Coordinates of C-alpha atoms in Angstrom, one line a residue:
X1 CA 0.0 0.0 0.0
X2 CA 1.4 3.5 -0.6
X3 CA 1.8 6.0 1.9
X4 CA -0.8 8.0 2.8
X5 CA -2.3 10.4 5.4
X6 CA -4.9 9.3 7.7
X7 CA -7.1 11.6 6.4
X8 CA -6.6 10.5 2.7
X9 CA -8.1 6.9 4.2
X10 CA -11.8 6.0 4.1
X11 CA -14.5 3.7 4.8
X12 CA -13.4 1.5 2.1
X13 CA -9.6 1.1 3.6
X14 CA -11.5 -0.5 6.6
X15 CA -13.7 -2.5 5.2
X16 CA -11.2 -3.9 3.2
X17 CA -8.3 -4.9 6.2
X18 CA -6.2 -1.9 5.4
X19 CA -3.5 -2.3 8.2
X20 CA -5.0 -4.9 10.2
X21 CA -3.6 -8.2 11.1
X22 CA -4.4 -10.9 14.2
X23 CA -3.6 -10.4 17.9
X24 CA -0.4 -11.7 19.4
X25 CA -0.5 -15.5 20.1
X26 CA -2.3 -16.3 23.1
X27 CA -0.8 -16.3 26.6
X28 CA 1.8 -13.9 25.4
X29 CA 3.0 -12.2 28.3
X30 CA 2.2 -8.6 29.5
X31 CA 5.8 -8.0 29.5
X32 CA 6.2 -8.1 25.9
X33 CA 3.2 -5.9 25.1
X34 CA 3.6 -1.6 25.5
X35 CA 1.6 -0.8 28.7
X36 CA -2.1 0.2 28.1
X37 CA -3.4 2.8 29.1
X38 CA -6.0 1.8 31.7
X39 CA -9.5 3.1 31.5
X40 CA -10.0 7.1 32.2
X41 CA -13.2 8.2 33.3
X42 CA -13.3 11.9 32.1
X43 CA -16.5 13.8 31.6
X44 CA -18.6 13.0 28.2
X45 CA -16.3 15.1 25.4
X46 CA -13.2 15.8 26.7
X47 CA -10.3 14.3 24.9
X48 CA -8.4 11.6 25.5
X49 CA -4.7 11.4 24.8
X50 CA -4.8 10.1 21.2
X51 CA -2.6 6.9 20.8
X52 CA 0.6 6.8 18.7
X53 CA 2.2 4.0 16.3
X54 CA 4.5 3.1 19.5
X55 CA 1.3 2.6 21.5
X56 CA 0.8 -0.9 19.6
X57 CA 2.4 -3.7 19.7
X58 CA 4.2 -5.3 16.3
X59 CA 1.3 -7.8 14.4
X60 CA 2.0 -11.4 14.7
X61 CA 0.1 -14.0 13.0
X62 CA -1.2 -16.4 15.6
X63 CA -3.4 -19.3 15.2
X64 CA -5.4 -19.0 18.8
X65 CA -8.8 -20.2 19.4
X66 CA -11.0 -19.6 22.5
X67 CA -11.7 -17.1 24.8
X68 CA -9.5 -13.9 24.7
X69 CA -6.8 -14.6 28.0
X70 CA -6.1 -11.1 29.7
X71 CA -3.9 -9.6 27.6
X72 CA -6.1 -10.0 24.4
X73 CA -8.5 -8.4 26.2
X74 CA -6.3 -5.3 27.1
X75 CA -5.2 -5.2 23.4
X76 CA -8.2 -6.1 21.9
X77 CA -9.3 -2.9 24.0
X78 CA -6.4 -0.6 22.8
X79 CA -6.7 -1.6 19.1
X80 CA -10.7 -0.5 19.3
X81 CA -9.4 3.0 20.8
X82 CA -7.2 2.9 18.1
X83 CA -9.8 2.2 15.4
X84 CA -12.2 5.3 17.1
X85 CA -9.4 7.5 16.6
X86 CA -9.4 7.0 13.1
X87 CA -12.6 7.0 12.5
X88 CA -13.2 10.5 14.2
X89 CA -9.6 11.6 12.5
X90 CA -11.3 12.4 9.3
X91 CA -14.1 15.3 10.7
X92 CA -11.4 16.6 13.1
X93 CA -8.8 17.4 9.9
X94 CA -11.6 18.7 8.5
X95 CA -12.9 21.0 11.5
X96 CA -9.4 22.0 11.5
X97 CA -9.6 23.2 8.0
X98 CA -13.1 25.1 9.0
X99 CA -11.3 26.9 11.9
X100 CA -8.0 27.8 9.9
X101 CA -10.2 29.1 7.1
X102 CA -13.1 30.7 8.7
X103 CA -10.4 32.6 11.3
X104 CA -8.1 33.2 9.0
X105 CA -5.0 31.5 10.7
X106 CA -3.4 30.9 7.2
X107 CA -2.2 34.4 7.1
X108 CA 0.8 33.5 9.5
X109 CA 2.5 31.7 6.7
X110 CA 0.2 32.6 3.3
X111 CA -1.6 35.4 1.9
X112 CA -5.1 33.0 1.0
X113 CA -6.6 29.8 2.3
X114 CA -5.9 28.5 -1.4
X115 CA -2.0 28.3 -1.1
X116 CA -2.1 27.4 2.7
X117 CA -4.3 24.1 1.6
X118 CA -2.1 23.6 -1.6
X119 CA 1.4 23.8 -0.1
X120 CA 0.5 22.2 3.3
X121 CA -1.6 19.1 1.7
X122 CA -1.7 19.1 -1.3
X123 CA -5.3 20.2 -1.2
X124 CA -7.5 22.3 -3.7
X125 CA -9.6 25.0 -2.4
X126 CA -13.1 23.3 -3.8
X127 CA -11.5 19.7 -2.3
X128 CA -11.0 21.9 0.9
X129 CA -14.3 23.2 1.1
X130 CA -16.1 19.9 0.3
X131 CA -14.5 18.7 3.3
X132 CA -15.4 21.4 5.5
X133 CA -19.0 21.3 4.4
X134 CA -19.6 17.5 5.3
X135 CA -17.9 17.0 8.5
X136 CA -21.0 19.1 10.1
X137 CA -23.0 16.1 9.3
X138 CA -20.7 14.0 10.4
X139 CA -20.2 15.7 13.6
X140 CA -24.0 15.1 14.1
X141 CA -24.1 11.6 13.5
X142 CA -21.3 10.7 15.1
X143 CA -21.8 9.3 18.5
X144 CA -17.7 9.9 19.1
X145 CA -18.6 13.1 17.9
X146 CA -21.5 14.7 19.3
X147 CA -22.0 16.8 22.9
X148 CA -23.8 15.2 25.6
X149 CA -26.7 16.3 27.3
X150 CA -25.0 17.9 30.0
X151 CA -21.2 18.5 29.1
X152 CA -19.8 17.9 32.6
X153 CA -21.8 14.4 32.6
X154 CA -20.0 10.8 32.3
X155 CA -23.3 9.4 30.7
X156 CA -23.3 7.9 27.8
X157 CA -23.7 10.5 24.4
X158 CA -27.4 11.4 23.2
X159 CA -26.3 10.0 19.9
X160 CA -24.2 6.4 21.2
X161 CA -26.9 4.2 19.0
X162 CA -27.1 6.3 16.4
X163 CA -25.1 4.8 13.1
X164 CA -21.7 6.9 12.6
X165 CA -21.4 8.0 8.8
X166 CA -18.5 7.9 6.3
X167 CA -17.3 10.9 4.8
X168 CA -18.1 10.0 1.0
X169 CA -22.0 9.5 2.6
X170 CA -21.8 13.0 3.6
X171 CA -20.6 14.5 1.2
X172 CA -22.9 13.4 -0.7
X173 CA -25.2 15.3 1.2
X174 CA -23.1 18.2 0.4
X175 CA -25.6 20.6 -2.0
X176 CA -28.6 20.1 1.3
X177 CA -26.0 21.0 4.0
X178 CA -24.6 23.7 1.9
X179 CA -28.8 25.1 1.0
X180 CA -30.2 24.5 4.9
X181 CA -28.2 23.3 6.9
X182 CA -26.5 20.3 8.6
X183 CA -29.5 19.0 10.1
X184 CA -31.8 19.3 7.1
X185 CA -29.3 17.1 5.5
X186 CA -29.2 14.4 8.7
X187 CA -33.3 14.4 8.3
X188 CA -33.2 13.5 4.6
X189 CA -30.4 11.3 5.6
X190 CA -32.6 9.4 8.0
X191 CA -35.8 9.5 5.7
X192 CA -33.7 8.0 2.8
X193 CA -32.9 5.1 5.0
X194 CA -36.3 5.1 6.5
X195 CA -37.5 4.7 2.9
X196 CA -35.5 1.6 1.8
X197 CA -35.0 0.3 5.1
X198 CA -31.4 -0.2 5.0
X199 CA -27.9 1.5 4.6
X200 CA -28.1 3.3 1.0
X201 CA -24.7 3.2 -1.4
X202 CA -23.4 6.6 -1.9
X203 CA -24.1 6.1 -5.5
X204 CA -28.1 6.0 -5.2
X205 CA -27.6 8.6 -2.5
X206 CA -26.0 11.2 -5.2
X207 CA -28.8 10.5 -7.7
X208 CA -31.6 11.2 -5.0
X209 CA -29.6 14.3 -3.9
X210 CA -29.3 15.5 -7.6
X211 CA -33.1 15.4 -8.1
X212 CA -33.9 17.3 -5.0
X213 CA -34.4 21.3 -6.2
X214 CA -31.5 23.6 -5.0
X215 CA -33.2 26.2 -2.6
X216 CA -32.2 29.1 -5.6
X217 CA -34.3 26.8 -8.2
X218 CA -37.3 26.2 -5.6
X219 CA -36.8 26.9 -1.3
X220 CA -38.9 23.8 0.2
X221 CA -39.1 23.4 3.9
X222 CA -37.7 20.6 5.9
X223 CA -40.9 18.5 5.4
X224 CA -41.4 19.3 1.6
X225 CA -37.6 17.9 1.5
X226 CA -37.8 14.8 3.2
X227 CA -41.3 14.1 1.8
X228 CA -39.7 14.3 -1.7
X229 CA -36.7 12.8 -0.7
X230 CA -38.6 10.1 0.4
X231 CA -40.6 9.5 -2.6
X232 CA -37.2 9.4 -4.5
X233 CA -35.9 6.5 -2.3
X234 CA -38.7 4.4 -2.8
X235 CA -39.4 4.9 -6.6
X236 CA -35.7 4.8 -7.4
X237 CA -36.1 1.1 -5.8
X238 CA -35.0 1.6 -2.2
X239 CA -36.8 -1.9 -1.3
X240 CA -34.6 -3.8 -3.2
X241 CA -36.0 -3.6 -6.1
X242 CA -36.3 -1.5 -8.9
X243 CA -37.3 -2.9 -11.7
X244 CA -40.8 -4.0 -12.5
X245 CA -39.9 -7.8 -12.8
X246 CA -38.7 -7.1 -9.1
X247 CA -41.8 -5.3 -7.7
X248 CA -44.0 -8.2 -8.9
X249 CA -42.2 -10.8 -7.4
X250 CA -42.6 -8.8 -4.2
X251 CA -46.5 -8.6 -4.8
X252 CA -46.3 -12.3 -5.4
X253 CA -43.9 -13.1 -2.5
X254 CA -46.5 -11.1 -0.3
X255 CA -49.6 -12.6 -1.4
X256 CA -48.2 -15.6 -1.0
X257 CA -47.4 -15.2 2.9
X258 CA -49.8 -12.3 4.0
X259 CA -48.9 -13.2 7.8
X260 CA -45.3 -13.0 7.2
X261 CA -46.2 -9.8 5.2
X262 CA -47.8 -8.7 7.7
X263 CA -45.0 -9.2 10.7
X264 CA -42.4 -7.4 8.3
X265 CA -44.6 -4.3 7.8
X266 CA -45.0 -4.1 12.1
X267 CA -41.4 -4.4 12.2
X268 CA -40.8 -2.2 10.1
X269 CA -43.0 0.7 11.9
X270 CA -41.2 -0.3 14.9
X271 CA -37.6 0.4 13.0
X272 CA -39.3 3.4 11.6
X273 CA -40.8 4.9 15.2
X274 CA -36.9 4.4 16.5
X275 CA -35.8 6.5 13.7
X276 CA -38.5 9.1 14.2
X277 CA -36.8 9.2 17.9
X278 CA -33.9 11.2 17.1
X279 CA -31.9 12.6 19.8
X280 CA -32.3 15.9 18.2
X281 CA -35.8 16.0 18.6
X282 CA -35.5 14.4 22.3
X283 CA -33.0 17.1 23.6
X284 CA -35.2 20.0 21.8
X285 CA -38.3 18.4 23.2
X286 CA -36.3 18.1 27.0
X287 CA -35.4 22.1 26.6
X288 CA -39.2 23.1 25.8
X289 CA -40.3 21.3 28.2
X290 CA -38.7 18.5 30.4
X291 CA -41.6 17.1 32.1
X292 CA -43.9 16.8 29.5
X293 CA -41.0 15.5 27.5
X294 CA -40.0 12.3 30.0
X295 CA -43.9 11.9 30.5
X296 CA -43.8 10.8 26.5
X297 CA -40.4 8.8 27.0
X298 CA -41.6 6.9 29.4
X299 CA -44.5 5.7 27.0
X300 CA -42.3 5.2 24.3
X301 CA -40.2 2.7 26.3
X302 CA -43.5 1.1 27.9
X303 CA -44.5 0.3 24.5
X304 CA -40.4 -0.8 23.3
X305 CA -41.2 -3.3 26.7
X306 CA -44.8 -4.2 25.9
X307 CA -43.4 -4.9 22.3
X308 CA -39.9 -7.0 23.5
X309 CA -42.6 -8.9 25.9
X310 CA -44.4 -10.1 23.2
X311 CA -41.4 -11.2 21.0
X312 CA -39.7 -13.5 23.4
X313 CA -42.8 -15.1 23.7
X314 CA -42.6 -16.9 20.7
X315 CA -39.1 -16.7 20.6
X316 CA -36.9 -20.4 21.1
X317 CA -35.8 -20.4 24.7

């Protein structure tokens, strides 16, 4: 692999094994391993000491079955960090940019943000600025990411089961964001998915995007965007299937098994009411007004529990 920049690595690189490899053989000792760190608990959003190369130990191929021993654990541990670190890597370079640009810090060592991107990374100014436009969104959907509730709490983030996003995802969100807004672009993001009921290629994501109206052509609200975004989703074949042949074997899948039919369609309001929950709205509804606001979270989980009950039910012990 040639060398590159963390921030010139992406979703793909992952998925793909880029610079992974197995854990040291088991029963190795603690000795031979760089100390980890052990567990800091530090209020919800301050940073932890990012980890260097000489953090991790060298990779050796080991062929070790069973349970992790101790010091797979604490590895296994330290290469997650590791992994979270990246992950997050990309929307910090990209804040950075945002700062540098939008303060002007650039002018220590160049006359324009052009130049400063150019010489120091080898960055255009539209690559720079597509950048800086998408890690917004990202910031929101990150649960590494986001702000707590209360920033001096421990608890866990408002956003910790929310899905992270890759940065090619968002910026293909980039013409919304850039029109109304970060959030605008997270609702369509979540009515998209909502639509076709699973994780959409940034492919089909760009050709929804480039049928949506830009606010110069035609300004829509939030709810005229997501209602049309949503009817592009499903017509472009969002429920695996878009071609007629397709849609008629569903019809004649579903005729065939109206109860199983059926169960998919109440599962699927289920997935969709957990959507509709977004930590967005729950913190917004909390600041109106708290009381009224944990009066309907406490239904909603009295129905998640009602629900769960009747599952395991029929569920194999």
């Amino acid at each position: 692999m040639s060398r590159r920049g963390i921030a010139d690595l992406d979703d793909d690189d992952l998925e793909e094994g880029v610079g992974t490899s197995n854990f040291p053989e088991q029963g190795t000792s603690r000795e031979d391993l760089p100390a980890v760190p052990e567990p800091v608990e530090v209020a919800q959003g301050r940073p932890r000491p990012a980890l260097t190369l000489a953090d991790l130990p060298e990779p050796e191929e080991t062929d070790a079955v069973g349970p992790l021993s101790a010091e797979e654990e604490d590895l296994l541990h330290l290469c997650m960090r590791g992994i979270e670190q990246f992950q997050n890597a990309w929307w910090v370079m990209a804040k950075s940019l945002a700062n540098i640009n939008a303060r002007r810090l650039y002018r220590k060592t160049h006359a324009n943000f052009e130049d400063f991107c150019w010489d120091n990374f080898k960055k255009s100014r539209p690559t720079a600025y597509e950048e800086m436009t998408a890690y917004a969104m990202g910031e929101l959907l990150s649960a590494r990411a986001d702000k707590p509730f209360d920033e001096n709490s421990n608890e866990v983030s408002a956003r910790a089961d929310t899905p992270a996003i890759g940065k090619k995802v968002a910026s293909a969100y980039n013409p919304i964001t850039k029109d109304y807004g970060a959030e605008v672009s997270v609702a369509v993001h979540e009515t998209i998915e909502d639509a076709t009921g699973k994780k959409v290629p940034v492919k089909e994501i760009k050709g929804i995007i480039q049928q949506l109206p830009r606010k110069k052509e035609k300004e829509l609200t939030q709810e005229e965007l997501t209602a049309l975004a949503r009817e592009l989703a499903t017509a472009q074949g969002g429920n695996g299937s878009g071609s007629q042949q397709g849609k008629k074997e569903q019809e004649a899948a579903s005729a065939a098994t109206p109860a199983l039919d059926a169960l998919r369609a109440a599962v699927d309001e289920l997935e969709s009411a957990h959507r509709a929950l977004a930590p967005t709205k729950i913190k917004k509804a909390l600041e109106e007004n708290s009381d009224k606001a944990v009066a309907i979270l406490n239904d909603a989980k009295s129905a998640a529990d009602k629900a769960n009950k009747r599952v395991e039910a029929f569920l194999p012990k």
